[in-house]
C-alpha cells in the first residue's frame, strides 16, 4: 500500500485527479478506499478558484466524475446492452433479472443501478464550476475570458449529456440549475420532455463556443498551441468539442422523436468531421487490442478514455470484465455471452468481416473467439492493460475507452432520421457506406430500410451500450408490438427510482409502472 502511494505521488496533478475519479470501487486490487469517490464531496474543499491550475483541476474533476458515473457497477453496459438484448448470463442471476426487465428486483446490483445519485454529483460539480470559475479570470492573467468561456461551455455540454442519460434511463427526473452543498435538495421531478428540452437548451447555448480541436493553432475558435498547458495530443478524444456537442444534440433530438433536428445535428457532425480529425474506421481498427478502443482519438466523438499511459487502467468499468474469459484473461467462463445460434441470426449475410460462415461451413469472425465452444467469447473489445495483442491476462486490468458515439454510429443515426423524414435515397447511401466497410454489398432496393438500419446498428454497435435504447426507438417508430407498446405507454421502458432516493426526497414518487 505504501509503495503504491509513493508511486502515485510521481504522477502529475491531472493524472492523480483522473485516477481518483475513475470508478467507485477498486481499480487496483487491495486498495479500494484510496480510489473511492464520495458523491457528496463533489469538488475539493481546498479549491478556492484562485488560478488556472484550480480551473484545470476542477474541469478535469467533472469529466472524471462523469466517467465514474458511467463506469460504476458497469452501468453503461448493464443499462444499454442487456435488457431484451443479445447477451445471455452465465450463472449470474442479478444480470439475468436485468435482461428480463425485472428491475424491481431486490438484488444489490439492481438496487445500485436504480440510484441516479452518481449523475447528479456530476451535474452539481458542473454547476459549481459554472458559478465560480469566472473568479479566476480576475486573479490569474493566464486564465483568459475566452478560456473560461470554453471551459464553461464544456460544463454545460456535460450537464446536457447527463440530463439526456437521466431522461432515457429514468424518464421524469429533477432539474438542478444551481449547485448545492451538503445533502441533495428536495426538488420535484420534471417531465421527460422538459428534461430533454433543458438538456438541448444547455448544449445549444454554448455549442458554437467550443473548438473543434483543443491545443491547435489552426482551430478557428481557440487557435493556440496549448490548452491548459497541453497540445492536441493530450486532449484529442478526452474533452467535449464542437462535434461532441452536436453528436449529443442529435441523440437528444432522436430520443425525443424530433428527427428533423436529429438529422441536422448528425449531418453537421459528418460534414465537419475533418475539422476535428474524426474519420470512419476500418473493421480491423475497431477490433484490434491497440486500435480504436485503446487510448483516445477525435474519431471517438463522445468518449471517456482510460489511458494506460496515465495509469488509468481498471478492472471495473469495462465491458471486458463481463465478456472476456480464458484464454484472453484468467477467468474460466464469461459473465455474459451471445449463444452461437443468436450470433448466426444477427450476422446473417455472406462475407461480413465481423462474423460469417464461410464456404466450407466454418465460422470466421473478428468479433468472437471460441465460437465452437459452449460460451462464445465476445472479444470485439479486448484492451487488456497496455493494449498489446495477446497480452497476458493473468492481471485483468483493462484500459478500453467508454465510447458513446463514433462516426459509424452517427451516420446510422442520421440514416434513421432520414428514413423517418422520407429521404430514403440519402438514408440508403449512409447505410451502404457502413455496410461496404464491413464487407457487405449494397442493400437491395426492395428491403425495409428502417429495419435494415436498425439491424446494422445491432451488428456494428454490438457491445457498445446501444441495444436497449435502439430497441426503444425502433418500437416507438413501428408501434407494431402490443406488449412493447404497453411498456412505452406505461413508462415501463424506464428504470424504477431507488428507494434511497425516494426516502431522501419527499417530492418524488415512484414510476407508476414499478409501484
CSV table of C-alpha atoms in Angstrom, one decimal:
chain,number,residue,atom,x,y,z
A,1,UNK,CA,0.0,0.0,0.0
A,2,UNK,CA,2.8,2.5,0.9
A,3,UNK,CA,4.7,1.6,-2.2
A,4,UNK,CA,1.7,2.3,-4.4
A,5,UNK,CA,1.0,5.6,-2.7
A,6,UNK,CA,4.7,6.5,-3.2
A,7,UNK,CA,4.4,5.8,-6.9
A,8,UNK,CA,1.2,7.8,-7.2
A,9,UNK,CA,3.0,10.9,-5.9
A,10,UNK,CA,5.1,10.8,-9.0
A,11,UNK,CA,2.1,11.3,-11.3
A,12,UNK,CA,1.0,14.8,-12.5
A,13,UNK,CA,-1.7,16.6,-10.6
A,14,UNK,CA,-4.0,15.9,-13.6
A,15,UNK,CA,-3.3,12.2,-13.6
A,16,UNK,CA,-3.9,11.8,-9.9
A,17,UNK,CA,-7.2,13.5,-10.2
A,18,UNK,CA,-8.3,11.3,-13.1
A,19,UNK,CA,-7.1,8.1,-11.3
A,20,UNK,CA,-9.0,9.1,-8.2
A,21,UNK,CA,-12.2,9.7,-10.1
A,22,UNK,CA,-12.0,6.8,-12.5
A,23,UNK,CA,-14.6,4.5,-10.8
A,24,UNK,CA,-16.2,4.0,-7.5
A,25,UNK,CA,-14.7,0.9,-6.1
A,26,UNK,CA,-11.4,-0.9,-6.5
A,27,UNK,CA,-9.3,-0.2,-9.6
A,28,UNK,CA,-6.2,-1.9,-8.4
A,29,UNK,CA,-6.8,-4.8,-6.1
A,30,UNK,CA,-6.5,-4.3,-2.4
A,31,UNK,CA,-6.6,-0.5,-2.2
A,32,UNK,CA,-10.2,0.4,-2.9
A,33,UNK,CA,-10.6,3.2,-0.3
A,34,UNK,CA,-7.9,5.3,-1.9
A,35,UNK,CA,-9.8,5.3,-5.2
A,36,UNK,CA,-13.4,5.7,-3.9
A,37,UNK,CA,-15.5,8.8,-4.9
A,38,UNK,CA,-17.9,10.2,-2.4
A,39,UNK,CA,-20.7,11.7,-4.5
A,40,UNK,CA,-21.5,14.3,-1.7
A,41,UNK,CA,-17.9,15.6,-1.8
A,42,UNK,CA,-18.0,16.9,-5.3
A,43,UNK,CA,-15.2,19.4,-5.5
A,44,UNK,CA,-12.1,19.5,-3.3
A,45,UNK,CA,-12.8,21.9,-0.4
A,46,UNK,CA,-9.3,23.4,-0.8
A,47,UNK,CA,-10.1,24.6,-4.3
A,48,UNK,CA,-10.5,28.3,-3.8
A,49,UNK,CA,-10.8,29.2,-7.5
A,50,UNK,CA,-7.6,31.2,-7.4
A,51,UNK,CA,-5.6,30.3,-10.5
A,52,UNK,CA,-5.5,28.4,-13.8
A,53,UNK,CA,-4.4,25.2,-12.1
A,54,UNK,CA,-7.6,25.3,-10.0
A,55,UNK,CA,-9.6,25.7,-13.2
A,56,UNK,CA,-7.9,22.8,-14.9
A,57,UNK,CA,-8.2,20.5,-11.9
A,58,UNK,CA,-11.9,21.3,-11.4
A,59,UNK,CA,-12.6,20.9,-15.1
A,60,UNK,CA,-11.0,17.5,-15.3
A,61,UNK,CA,-12.6,16.6,-12.0
A,62,UNK,CA,-16.0,17.0,-13.5
A,63,UNK,CA,-15.0,14.8,-16.5
A,64,UNK,CA,-13.7,12.3,-14.0
A,65,UNK,CA,-17.0,12.2,-12.1
A,66,UNK,CA,-18.9,11.7,-15.4
A,67,UNK,CA,-16.6,8.8,-16.4
A,68,UNK,CA,-17.0,7.4,-12.9
A,69,UNK,CA,-20.8,7.7,-13.1
A,70,UNK,CA,-20.9,5.8,-16.4
A,71,UNK,CA,-18.4,3.1,-15.4
A,72,UNK,CA,-19.8,2.5,-11.9
A,73,UNK,CA,-21.1,-1.1,-11.5
A,74,UNK,CA,-20.5,-1.4,-15.3
A,75,UNK,CA,-23.7,0.6,-15.5
A,76,UNK,CA,-23.2,1.9,-19.1
A,77,UNK,CA,-23.5,-1.6,-20.5
A,78,UNK,CA,-26.0,-3.0,-18.0
A,79,UNK,CA,-28.4,-0.2,-18.8
A,80,UNK,CA,-27.9,-0.2,-22.5
A,81,UNK,CA,-26.8,-3.6,-23.6
A,82,UNK,CA,-28.7,-6.2,-21.5
A,83,UNK,CA,-32.4,-5.6,-21.3
A,84,UNK,CA,-34.1,-7.5,-24.0
A,85,UNK,CA,-30.7,-7.7,-25.7
A,86,UNK,CA,-28.5,-10.3,-27.3
A,87,UNK,CA,-26.4,-11.3,-24.3
A,88,UNK,CA,-27.2,-14.2,-22.0
A,89,UNK,CA,-25.9,-14.6,-18.4
A,90,UNK,CA,-23.7,-17.5,-17.2
A,91,UNK,CA,-24.7,-18.2,-13.6
A,92,UNK,CA,-25.5,-14.6,-12.8
A,93,UNK,CA,-29.0,-14.2,-11.5
A,94,UNK,CA,-28.6,-10.5,-10.9
A,95,UNK,CA,-27.7,-10.0,-14.5
A,96,UNK,CA,-30.5,-12.3,-15.7
A,97,UNK,CA,-33.2,-10.2,-14.0
A,98,UNK,CA,-31.9,-7.1,-15.8
A,99,UNK,CA,-32.1,-9.0,-19.1
A,100,UNK,CA,-35.7,-9.9,-18.4
A,101,UNK,CA,-36.7,-6.5,-17.3
A,102,UNK,CA,-37.3,-7.4,-13.6
A,103,UNK,CA,-36.0,-4.1,-12.5
A,104,UNK,CA,-37.8,-4.1,-9.1
A,105,UNK,CA,-35.6,-7.0,-8.0
A,106,UNK,CA,-34.0,-6.9,-4.6
A,107,UNK,CA,-30.6,-7.8,-5.9
A,108,UNK,CA,-27.9,-5.4,-4.7
A,109,UNK,CA,-26.7,-4.7,-8.2
A,110,UNK,CA,-30.1,-3.8,-9.5
A,111,UNK,CA,-30.7,-1.6,-6.5
A,112,UNK,CA,-27.5,0.3,-7.1
A,113,UNK,CA,-28.2,0.7,-10.7
A,114,UNK,CA,-31.6,2.2,-9.8
A,115,UNK,CA,-29.8,5.1,-8.0
A,116,UNK,CA,-29.2,8.2,-10.0
A,117,UNK,CA,-27.1,10.0,-7.4
A,118,UNK,CA,-23.9,9.5,-9.4
A,119,UNK,CA,-25.2,11.6,-12.3
A,120,UNK,CA,-26.4,14.4,-10.0
A,121,UNK,CA,-22.9,14.5,-8.5
A,122,UNK,CA,-21.6,15.4,-12.0
A,123,UNK,CA,-24.4,18.0,-12.5
A,124,UNK,CA,-23.7,19.6,-9.2
A,125,UNK,CA,-19.9,19.8,-9.9
A,126,UNK,CA,-20.6,21.3,-13.3
A,127,UNK,CA,-22.9,23.9,-11.7
A,128,UNK,CA,-20.3,24.7,-9.2
A,129,UNK,CA,-17.7,25.3,-12.0
A,130,UNK,CA,-20.1,27.5,-13.9
A,131,UNK,CA,-20.9,29.6,-10.9
A,132,UNK,CA,-17.3,30.1,-9.6
A,133,UNK,CA,-14.7,29.7,-12.4
A,134,UNK,CA,-15.0,33.2,-13.7
A,135,UNK,CA,-13.5,34.5,-10.4
A,136,UNK,CA,-10.1,33.1,-11.7
A,137,UNK,CA,-10.1,35.4,-14.7
A,138,UNK,CA,-9.7,38.4,-12.4
A,139,UNK,CA,-7.0,36.7,-10.2
A,140,UNK,CA,-4.8,35.0,-12.8
A,141,UNK,CA,-3.9,36.7,-16.2
A,142,UNK,CA,-3.1,33.3,-17.7
A,143,UNK,CA,-6.8,32.3,-17.4
A,144,UNK,CA,-8.4,34.4,-20.1
A,145,UNK,CA,-12.1,35.3,-20.6
A,146,UNK,CA,-12.0,33.1,-23.7
A,147,UNK,CA,-10.5,30.2,-21.9
A,148,UNK,CA,-13.2,30.5,-19.2
A,149,UNK,CA,-16.0,30.7,-21.8
A,150,UNK,CA,-14.7,27.5,-23.4
A,151,UNK,CA,-14.5,25.7,-20.1
A,152,UNK,CA,-18.0,26.8,-19.1
A,153,UNK,CA,-19.3,25.6,-22.5
A,154,UNK,CA,-17.9,22.1,-21.7
A,155,UNK,CA,-19.6,22.1,-18.4
A,156,UNK,CA,-22.9,23.0,-20.0
A,157,UNK,CA,-22.5,20.2,-22.5
A,158,UNK,CA,-21.7,17.8,-19.7
A,159,UNK,CA,-24.9,18.9,-17.9
A,160,UNK,CA,-26.9,18.4,-21.1
A,161,UNK,CA,-25.4,15.0,-21.6
A,162,UNK,CA,-26.2,13.9,-18.0
A,163,UNK,CA,-29.8,15.0,-18.4
A,164,UNK,CA,-30.1,13.1,-21.6
A,165,UNK,CA,-28.7,10.0,-19.8
A,166,UNK,CA,-31.1,10.5,-16.9
A,167,UNK,CA,-34.1,11.0,-19.2
A,168,UNK,CA,-33.5,7.9,-21.3
A,169,UNK,CA,-32.9,5.8,-18.2
A,170,UNK,CA,-35.5,7.1,-15.7
A,171,UNK,CA,-37.8,9.4,-17.7
A,172,UNK,CA,-39.0,12.1,-15.3
A,173,UNK,CA,-36.2,13.5,-13.1
A,174,UNK,CA,-35.4,16.7,-11.2
A,175,UNK,CA,-33.6,19.6,-12.9
A,176,UNK,CA,-30.8,21.3,-10.9
A,177,UNK,CA,-29.9,24.7,-12.3
A,178,UNK,CA,-27.5,25.6,-9.5
A,179,UNK,CA,-25.1,23.9,-7.1
A,180,UNK,CA,-26.0,22.6,-3.7
A,181,UNK,CA,-23.9,21.9,-0.6
A,182,UNK,CA,-24.5,19.0,1.9
A,183,UNK,CA,-27.5,16.8,1.2
A,184,UNK,CA,-29.0,16.8,-2.2
A,185,UNK,CA,-32.1,19.0,-2.4
A,186,UNK,CA,-35.8,18.1,-2.4
A,187,UNK,CA,-36.8,19.1,-5.9
A,188,UNK,CA,-39.8,17.6,-7.7
A,189,UNK,CA,-39.3,15.8,-11.0
A,190,UNK,CA,-39.8,17.5,-14.3
A,191,UNK,CA,-41.3,15.5,-17.2
A,192,UNK,CA,-39.1,13.6,-19.6
A,193,UNK,CA,-40.0,16.1,-22.3
A,194,UNK,CA,-39.0,19.0,-20.1
A,195,UNK,CA,-35.7,17.4,-19.1
A,196,UNK,CA,-34.8,16.7,-22.8
A,197,UNK,CA,-35.7,20.3,-23.7
A,198,UNK,CA,-33.5,21.6,-20.8
A,199,UNK,CA,-30.6,19.3,-21.9
A,200,UNK,CA,-30.9,20.5,-25.5
A,201,UNK,CA,-31.0,24.2,-24.5
A,202,UNK,CA,-27.9,23.9,-22.3
A,203,UNK,CA,-25.9,22.5,-25.2
A,204,UNK,CA,-27.3,24.7,-27.9
A,205,UNK,CA,-26.5,27.8,-25.9
A,206,UNK,CA,-22.8,27.0,-26.0
A,207,UNK,CA,-22.0,24.6,-28.8
A,208,UNK,CA,-20.5,27.3,-31.0
A,209,UNK,CA,-18.2,28.4,-28.2
A,210,UNK,CA,-16.4,25.0,-28.4
A,211,UNK,CA,-13.3,24.5,-30.5
A,212,UNK,CA,-13.0,21.6,-33.0
A,213,UNK,CA,-9.6,20.8,-31.6
A,214,UNK,CA,-8.1,21.7,-28.3
A,215,UNK,CA,-4.4,22.8,-28.4
A,216,UNK,CA,-4.2,23.5,-32.1
A,217,UNK,CA,-3.0,26.8,-33.7
A,218,UNK,CA,-5.3,26.2,-36.7
A,219,UNK,CA,-8.6,25.9,-34.7
A,220,UNK,CA,-11.0,28.7,-35.7
A,221,UNK,CA,-12.4,29.2,-32.2
A,222,UNK,CA,-9.3,28.9,-30.0
A,223,UNK,CA,-6.1,29.0,-32.1
A,224,UNK,CA,-3.4,28.2,-29.6
A,225,UNK,CA,-0.6,25.6,-29.4
A,226,UNK,CA,-1.6,24.7,-25.8
A,227,UNK,CA,-4.8,24.4,-24.0
A,228,UNK,CA,-4.5,24.3,-20.2
A,229,UNK,CA,-0.8,23.5,-20.7
A,230,UNK,CA,-1.1,20.7,-23.2
A,231,UNK,CA,-1.3,20.4,-27.0
A,232,UNK,CA,-3.8,18.4,-29.0
A,233,UNK,CA,-2.1,15.0,-28.4
A,234,UNK,CA,-3.2,15.3,-24.8
A,235,UNK,CA,-6.8,16.4,-25.4
A,236,UNK,CA,-7.9,14.5,-28.6
A,237,UNK,CA,-10.9,12.3,-27.6
A,238,UNK,CA,-10.7,13.5,-23.9
A,239,UNK,CA,-12.7,16.8,-23.9
A,240,UNK,CA,-16.0,17.5,-25.5
A,241,UNK,CA,-15.5,19.5,-28.7
A,242,UNK,CA,-18.0,21.0,-31.1
A,243,UNK,CA,-18.6,17.7,-32.8
A,244,UNK,CA,-19.3,16.1,-29.4
A,245,UNK,CA,-21.9,18.7,-28.7
A,246,UNK,CA,-23.7,18.2,-32.0
A,247,UNK,CA,-23.5,14.4,-31.6
A,248,UNK,CA,-25.2,14.6,-28.2
A,249,UNK,CA,-27.8,17.1,-29.6
A,250,UNK,CA,-28.6,14.6,-32.4
A,251,UNK,CA,-29.3,11.9,-29.8
A,252,UNK,CA,-31.4,14.1,-27.6
A,253,UNK,CA,-33.5,15.0,-30.6
A,254,UNK,CA,-33.8,11.4,-31.8
A,255,UNK,CA,-34.8,10.2,-28.4
A,256,UNK,CA,-37.5,12.9,-28.2
A,257,UNK,CA,-38.7,11.9,-31.7
A,258,UNK,CA,-37.6,15.2,-33.3
A,259,UNK,CA,-36.0,13.6,-36.3
A,260,UNK,CA,-35.6,16.7,-38.4
A,261,UNK,CA,-33.4,18.2,-35.8
A,262,UNK,CA,-31.6,14.9,-35.3
A,263,UNK,CA,-30.8,14.8,-39.0
A,264,UNK,CA,-29.5,18.4,-39.0
A,265,UNK,CA,-27.2,17.8,-36.0
A,266,UNK,CA,-25.9,14.5,-37.3
A,267,UNK,CA,-25.3,16.0,-40.7
A,268,UNK,CA,-23.2,18.8,-39.1
A,269,UNK,CA,-21.0,16.1,-37.4
A,270,UNK,CA,-20.5,14.2,-40.7
A,271,UNK,CA,-19.9,17.3,-42.7
A,272,UNK,CA,-17.4,18.9,-40.3
A,273,UNK,CA,-15.7,15.7,-39.1
A,274,UNK,CA,-12.4,16.5,-40.8
A,275,UNK,CA,-12.1,19.8,-38.8
A,276,UNK,CA,-11.7,17.7,-35.7
A,277,UNK,CA,-9.7,14.9,-37.3
A,278,UNK,CA,-12.6,12.4,-37.0
A,279,UNK,CA,-12.9,9.6,-39.5
A,280,UNK,CA,-14.6,6.3,-40.2
A,281,UNK,CA,-12.9,3.2,-39.0
A,282,UNK,CA,-11.7,0.0,-40.7
A,283,UNK,CA,-13.2,-3.1,-39.0
A,284,UNK,CA,-9.7,-4.2,-38.1
A,285,UNK,CA,-9.1,-1.0,-36.2
A,286,UNK,CA,-12.4,-1.4,-34.3
A,287,UNK,CA,-11.4,-4.9,-33.1
A,288,UNK,CA,-7.6,-4.6,-32.6
A,289,UNK,CA,-6.4,-4.7,-29.0
A,290,UNK,CA,-4.5,-1.4,-29.6
A,291,UNK,CA,-6.9,0.0,-32.1
A,292,UNK,CA,-10.0,2.3,-31.8
A,293,UNK,CA,-10.9,1.5,-28.2
A,294,UNK,CA,-7.3,1.8,-27.0
A,295,UNK,CA,-6.2,5.3,-25.8
A,296,UNK,CA,-8.2,8.2,-27.2
A,297,UNK,CA,-8.8,10.0,-30.5
A,298,UNK,CA,-11.1,12.6,-32.0
A,299,UNK,CA,-12.8,9.7,-34.0
A,300,UNK,CA,-14.3,8.9,-30.6
A,301,UNK,CA,-16.9,11.6,-31.0
A,302,UNK,CA,-18.1,11.3,-27.4
A,303,UNK,CA,-15.9,9.1,-25.2
A,304,UNK,CA,-14.2,8.5,-21.9
A,305,UNK,CA,-10.7,7.1,-22.2
A,306,UNK,CA,-8.9,5.0,-19.6
A,307,UNK,CA,-5.3,5.7,-20.7
A,308,UNK,CA,-2.7,3.1,-19.8
A,309,UNK,CA,-0.1,5.9,-20.2
A,310,UNK,CA,-1.9,7.9,-17.5
A,311,UNK,CA,-2.2,4.8,-15.2
A,312,UNK,CA,-6.0,4.9,-15.5
A,313,UNK,CA,-6.5,1.2,-16.3
A,314,UNK,CA,-9.0,-0.5,-14.1
A,315,UNK,CA,-10.9,-3.8,-13.6
A,316,UNK,CA,-14.4,-2.5,-13.2
A,317,UNK,CA,-16.0,-0.1,-15.7
A,318,UNK,CA,-15.1,-2.0,-18.9
A,319,UNK,CA,-17.2,-4.5,-20.9
A,320,UNK,CA,-14.2,-6.8,-20.9
A,321,UNK,CA,-14.9,-7.6,-17.2
A,322,UNK,CA,-18.3,-9.0,-18.3
A,323,UNK,CA,-17.4,-10.7,-21.6
A,324,UNK,CA,-13.8,-12.0,-21.6
A,325,UNK,CA,-12.7,-15.4,-20.4
A,326,UNK,CA,-9.9,-17.9,-20.9
A,327,UNK,CA,-7.5,-17.8,-22.7
A,328,UNK,CA,-7.8,-14.0,-23.0
A,329,UNK,CA,-7.9,-13.5,-19.3
A,330,UNK,CA,-7.6,-15.8,-16.3
A,331,UNK,CA,-11.3,-16.4,-15.9
A,332,UNK,CA,-12.9,-19.7,-16.7
A,333,UNK,CA,-16.1,-18.5,-18.2
A,334,UNK,CA,-17.5,-15.1,-19.0
A,335,UNK,CA,-20.3,-13.4,-17.1
A,336,UNK,CA,-22.3,-12.8,-20.3
A,337,UNK,CA,-22.1,-14.3,-23.8
A,338,UNK,CA,-24.1,-14.5,-27.0
A,339,UNK,CA,-25.2,-18.0,-27.9
A,340,UNK,CA,-24.0,-19.3,-31.3
A,341,UNK,CA,-27.5,-19.6,-32.8
A,342,UNK,CA,-28.1,-15.9,-32.0
A,343,UNK,CA,-24.8,-14.8,-33.5
A,344,UNK,CA,-25.7,-16.6,-36.7
A,345,UNK,CA,-29.1,-14.9,-36.6
A,346,UNK,CA,-27.6,-11.4,-36.1
A,347,UNK,CA,-24.8,-11.8,-38.7
A,348,UNK,CA,-26.8,-13.5,-41.4
A,349,UNK,CA,-25.1,-12.1,-44.5
A,350,UNK,CA,-22.2,-13.6,-46.5
A,351,UNK,CA,-18.7,-12.1,-46.2
A,352,UNK,CA,-19.5,-9.9,-43.2
A,353,UNK,CA,-16.0,-9.5,-41.7
A,354,UNK,CA,-17.4,-9.2,-38.2
A,355,UNK,CA,-18.9,-12.7,-38.5
A,356,UNK,CA,-19.9,-15.1,-41.3
A,357,UNK,CA,-20.0,-18.7,-42.2
A,358,UNK,CA,-17.5,-19.4,-45.0
A,359,UNK,CA,-18.0,-21.7,-48.0
A,360,UNK,CA,-16.7,-24.6,-46.0
A,361,UNK,CA,-19.3,-24.1,-43.3
A,362,UNK,CA,-16.7,-22.8,-40.8
A,363,UNK,CA,-17.3,-19.6,-38.8
A,364,UNK,CA,-15.0,-16.6,-39.4
A,365,UNK,CA,-15.1,-13.7,-37.0
A,366,UNK,CA,-13.3,-10.6,-35.7
A,367,UNK,CA,-16.0,-10.1,-33.0
A,368,UNK,CA,-15.9,-13.5,-31.3
A,369,UNK,CA,-13.5,-16.1,-30.0
A,370,UNK,CA,-14.2,-19.7,-29.0
A,371,UNK,CA,-17.1,-19.8,-31.4
A,372,UNK,CA,-17.4,-23.5,-31.3
A,373,UNK,CA,-17.4,-23.7,-27.5
A,374,UNK,CA,-20.3,-23.7,-25.1
A,375,UNK,CA,-19.7,-20.0,-24.4
A,376,UNK,CA,-18.6,-18.0,-27.4
A,377,UNK,CA,-16.4,-15.1,-26.1
A,378,UNK,CA,-17.4,-11.6,-27.3
A,379,UNK,CA,-13.9,-10.2,-27.9
A,380,UNK,CA,-14.6,-7.3,-30.2
A,381,UNK,CA,-13.4,-5.1,-27.3
A,382,UNK,CA,-10.3,-6.5,-25.6
A,383,UNK,CA,-7.9,-3.8,-24.4
A,384,UNK,CA,-6.0,-5.7,-21.7
A,385,UNK,CA,-3.6,-3.3,-19.9
A,386,UNK,CA,-1.5,-1.6,-22.5
A,387,UNK,CA,-3.4,-2.9,-25.4
A,388,UNK,CA,-0.8,-5.4,-26.6
A,389,UNK,CA,-2.4,-8.1,-28.7
A,390,UNK,CA,-2.2,-11.4,-26.8
A,391,UNK,CA,-1.3,-9.7,-23.6
A,392,UNK,CA,-1.0,-12.0,-20.6
A,393,UNK,CA,-4.5,-12.0,-19.0
A,394,UNK,CA,-3.3,-13.0,-15.5
A,395,UNK,CA,-3.7,-9.4,-14.3
A,396,UNK,CA,-7.1,-8.4,-15.9
A,397,UNK,CA,-6.7,-4.6,-15.9
A,398,UNK,CA,-8.5,-3.0,-18.8
A,399,UNK,CA,-7.8,0.4,-20.5
A,400,UNK,CA,-10.6,0.5,-23.1
A,401,UNK,CA,-12.5,3.7,-23.6
A,402,UNK,CA,-16.2,4.0,-23.0
A,403,UNK,CA,-17.3,5.2,-26.4
A,404,UNK,CA,-20.7,6.7,-26.6
A,405,UNK,CA,-20.6,7.6,-30.3
A,406,UNK,CA,-18.3,7.3,-33.3
A,407,UNK,CA,-18.6,8.1,-37.0
A,408,UNK,CA,-20.3,4.9,-38.0
A,409,UNK,CA,-22.8,5.3,-35.1
A,410,UNK,CA,-23.8,8.9,-36.0
A,411,UNK,CA,-24.0,8.0,-39.7
A,412,UNK,CA,-26.5,5.3,-38.9
A,413,UNK,CA,-28.4,7.7,-36.6
A,414,UNK,CA,-28.7,10.2,-39.5
A,415,UNK,CA,-29.9,7.4,-41.8
A,416,UNK,CA,-32.6,6.5,-39.2
A,417,UNK,CA,-33.7,10.1,-39.1
A,418,UNK,CA,-33.7,10.4,-42.9
A,419,UNK,CA,-36.0,7.4,-43.3
A,420,UNK,CA,-38.5,8.9,-40.9
A,421,UNK,CA,-38.3,12.1,-42.9
A,422,UNK,CA,-38.9,10.3,-46.2
A,423,UNK,CA,-35.5,10.9,-47.6
A,424,UNK,CA,-34.8,7.2,-48.3
A,425,UNK,CA,-32.1,7.6,-51.0
A,426,UNK,CA,-29.9,9.6,-48.7
A,427,UNK,CA,-30.5,7.2,-45.9
A,428,UNK,CA,-29.6,4.2,-48.0
A,429,UNK,CA,-26.4,5.9,-49.1
A,430,UNK,CA,-25.3,6.3,-45.5
A,431,UNK,CA,-26.3,2.7,-44.6
A,432,UNK,CA,-24.5,1.3,-47.6
A,433,UNK,CA,-21.3,3.2,-46.7
A,434,UNK,CA,-21.2,1.4,-43.4
A,435,UNK,CA,-22.2,-1.9,-44.9
A,436,UNK,CA,-19.5,-1.8,-47.6
A,437,UNK,CA,-16.8,-1.0,-45.0
A,438,UNK,CA,-17.8,-4.3,-43.3
A,439,UNK,CA,-17.6,-6.5,-46.4
A,440,UNK,CA,-21.3,-6.3,-47.3
A,441,UNK,CA,-23.0,-5.5,-50.6
A,442,UNK,CA,-25.3,-2.6,-51.1
A,443,UNK,CA,-28.8,-3.2,-49.5
A,444,UNK,CA,-31.3,-4.5,-52.1
A,445,UNK,CA,-33.8,-1.7,-53.0
A,446,UNK,CA,-36.8,-3.7,-52.0
A,447,UNK,CA,-35.7,-4.1,-48.4
A,448,UNK,CA,-37.4,-2.4,-45.4
A,449,UNK,CA,-34.9,0.4,-45.0
A,450,UNK,CA,-35.7,1.2,-41.3
A,451,UNK,CA,-35.4,-2.5,-40.4
A,452,UNK,CA,-32.1,-2.7,-42.2
A,453,UNK,CA,-30.7,0.4,-40.4
A,454,UNK,CA,-31.6,-1.0,-37.0
A,455,UNK,CA,-30.2,-4.4,-38.0
A,456,UNK,CA,-26.9,-2.7,-39.0
A,457,UNK,CA,-26.8,-0.8,-35.7
A,458,UNK,CA,-27.3,-4.1,-33.9
A,459,UNK,CA,-24.3,-5.6,-35.7
A,460,UNK,CA,-22.0,-2.6,-35.8
A,461,UNK,CA,-22.6,-1.3,-32.3
A,462,UNK,CA,-22.8,-4.7,-30.5
A,463,UNK,CA,-21.3,-4.4,-27.1
A,464,UNK,CA,-21.2,-0.5,-27.2
A,465,UNK,CA,-24.2,0.1,-25.0
A,466,UNK,CA,-26.9,0.8,-27.6
A,467,UNK,CA,-29.1,-2.3,-27.9
A,468,UNK,CA,-31.9,-1.4,-25.5
A,469,UNK,CA,-32.1,2.3,-26.5
A,470,UNK,CA,-32.1,1.4,-30.2
A,471,UNK,CA,-34.9,-1.1,-29.5
A,472,UNK,CA,-37.0,1.5,-27.7
A,473,UNK,CA,-36.6,4.0,-30.6
A,474,UNK,CA,-37.4,1.3,-33.1
A,475,UNK,CA,-40.5,0.1,-31.3
A,476,UNK,CA,-41.7,3.7,-30.9
A,477,UNK,CA,-41.4,4.2,-34.7
A,478,UNK,CA,-43.0,0.9,-35.6
A,479,UNK,CA,-45.7,0.6,-32.9
A,480,UNK,CA,-46.4,-3.0,-34.1
A,481,UNK,CA,-45.6,-4.8,-30.8
A,482,UNK,CA,-48.6,-4.7,-28.4
A,483,UNK,CA,-46.5,-5.8,-25.4
A,484,UNK,CA,-43.8,-3.3,-26.0
A,485,UNK,CA,-46.4,-0.6,-26.6
A,486,UNK,CA,-47.6,-1.2,-23.1
A,487,UNK,CA,-44.1,-0.7,-21.8
A,488,UNK,CA,-43.7,2.6,-23.7
A,489,UNK,CA,-47.1,3.9,-22.8
A,490,UNK,CA,-46.9,2.8,-19.2
A,491,UNK,CA,-43.3,4.1,-18.7
A,492,UNK,CA,-42.0,0.6,-18.2
A,493,UNK,CA,-39.1,1.4,-20.6
A,494,UNK,CA,-37.5,3.3,-17.7
A,495,UNK,CA,-35.8,2.1,-14.5
A,496,UNK,CA,-37.5,2.4,-11.2
A,497,UNK,CA,-36.2,5.0,-8.8
A,498,UNK,CA,-34.0,3.7,-5.9
A,499,UNK,CA,-35.7,3.6,-2.5
A,500,UNK,CA,-32.8,5.6,-1.1
A,501,UNK,CA,-33.6,8.4,-3.5
A,502,UNK,CA,-37.3,8.4,-2.6
A,503,UNK,CA,-36.5,8.3,1.1
A,504,UNK,CA,-34.3,11.4,0.8
A,505,UNK,CA,-36.7,13.4,-1.4
A,506,UNK,CA,-40.3,13.6,-0.3
A,507,UNK,CA,-41.3,15.4,-3.5
A,508,UNK,CA,-40.5,12.4,-5.7
A,509,UNK,CA,-42.8,9.4,-6.3
A,510,UNK,CA,-42.0,6.0,-7.8
A,511,UNK,CA,-42.6,5.5,-11.5
A,512,UNK,CA,-46.2,4.2,-11.7
A,513,UNK,CA,-45.1,1.1,-13.7
A,514,UNK,CA,-42.9,0.0,-10.8
A,515,UNK,CA,-45.3,0.7,-7.9
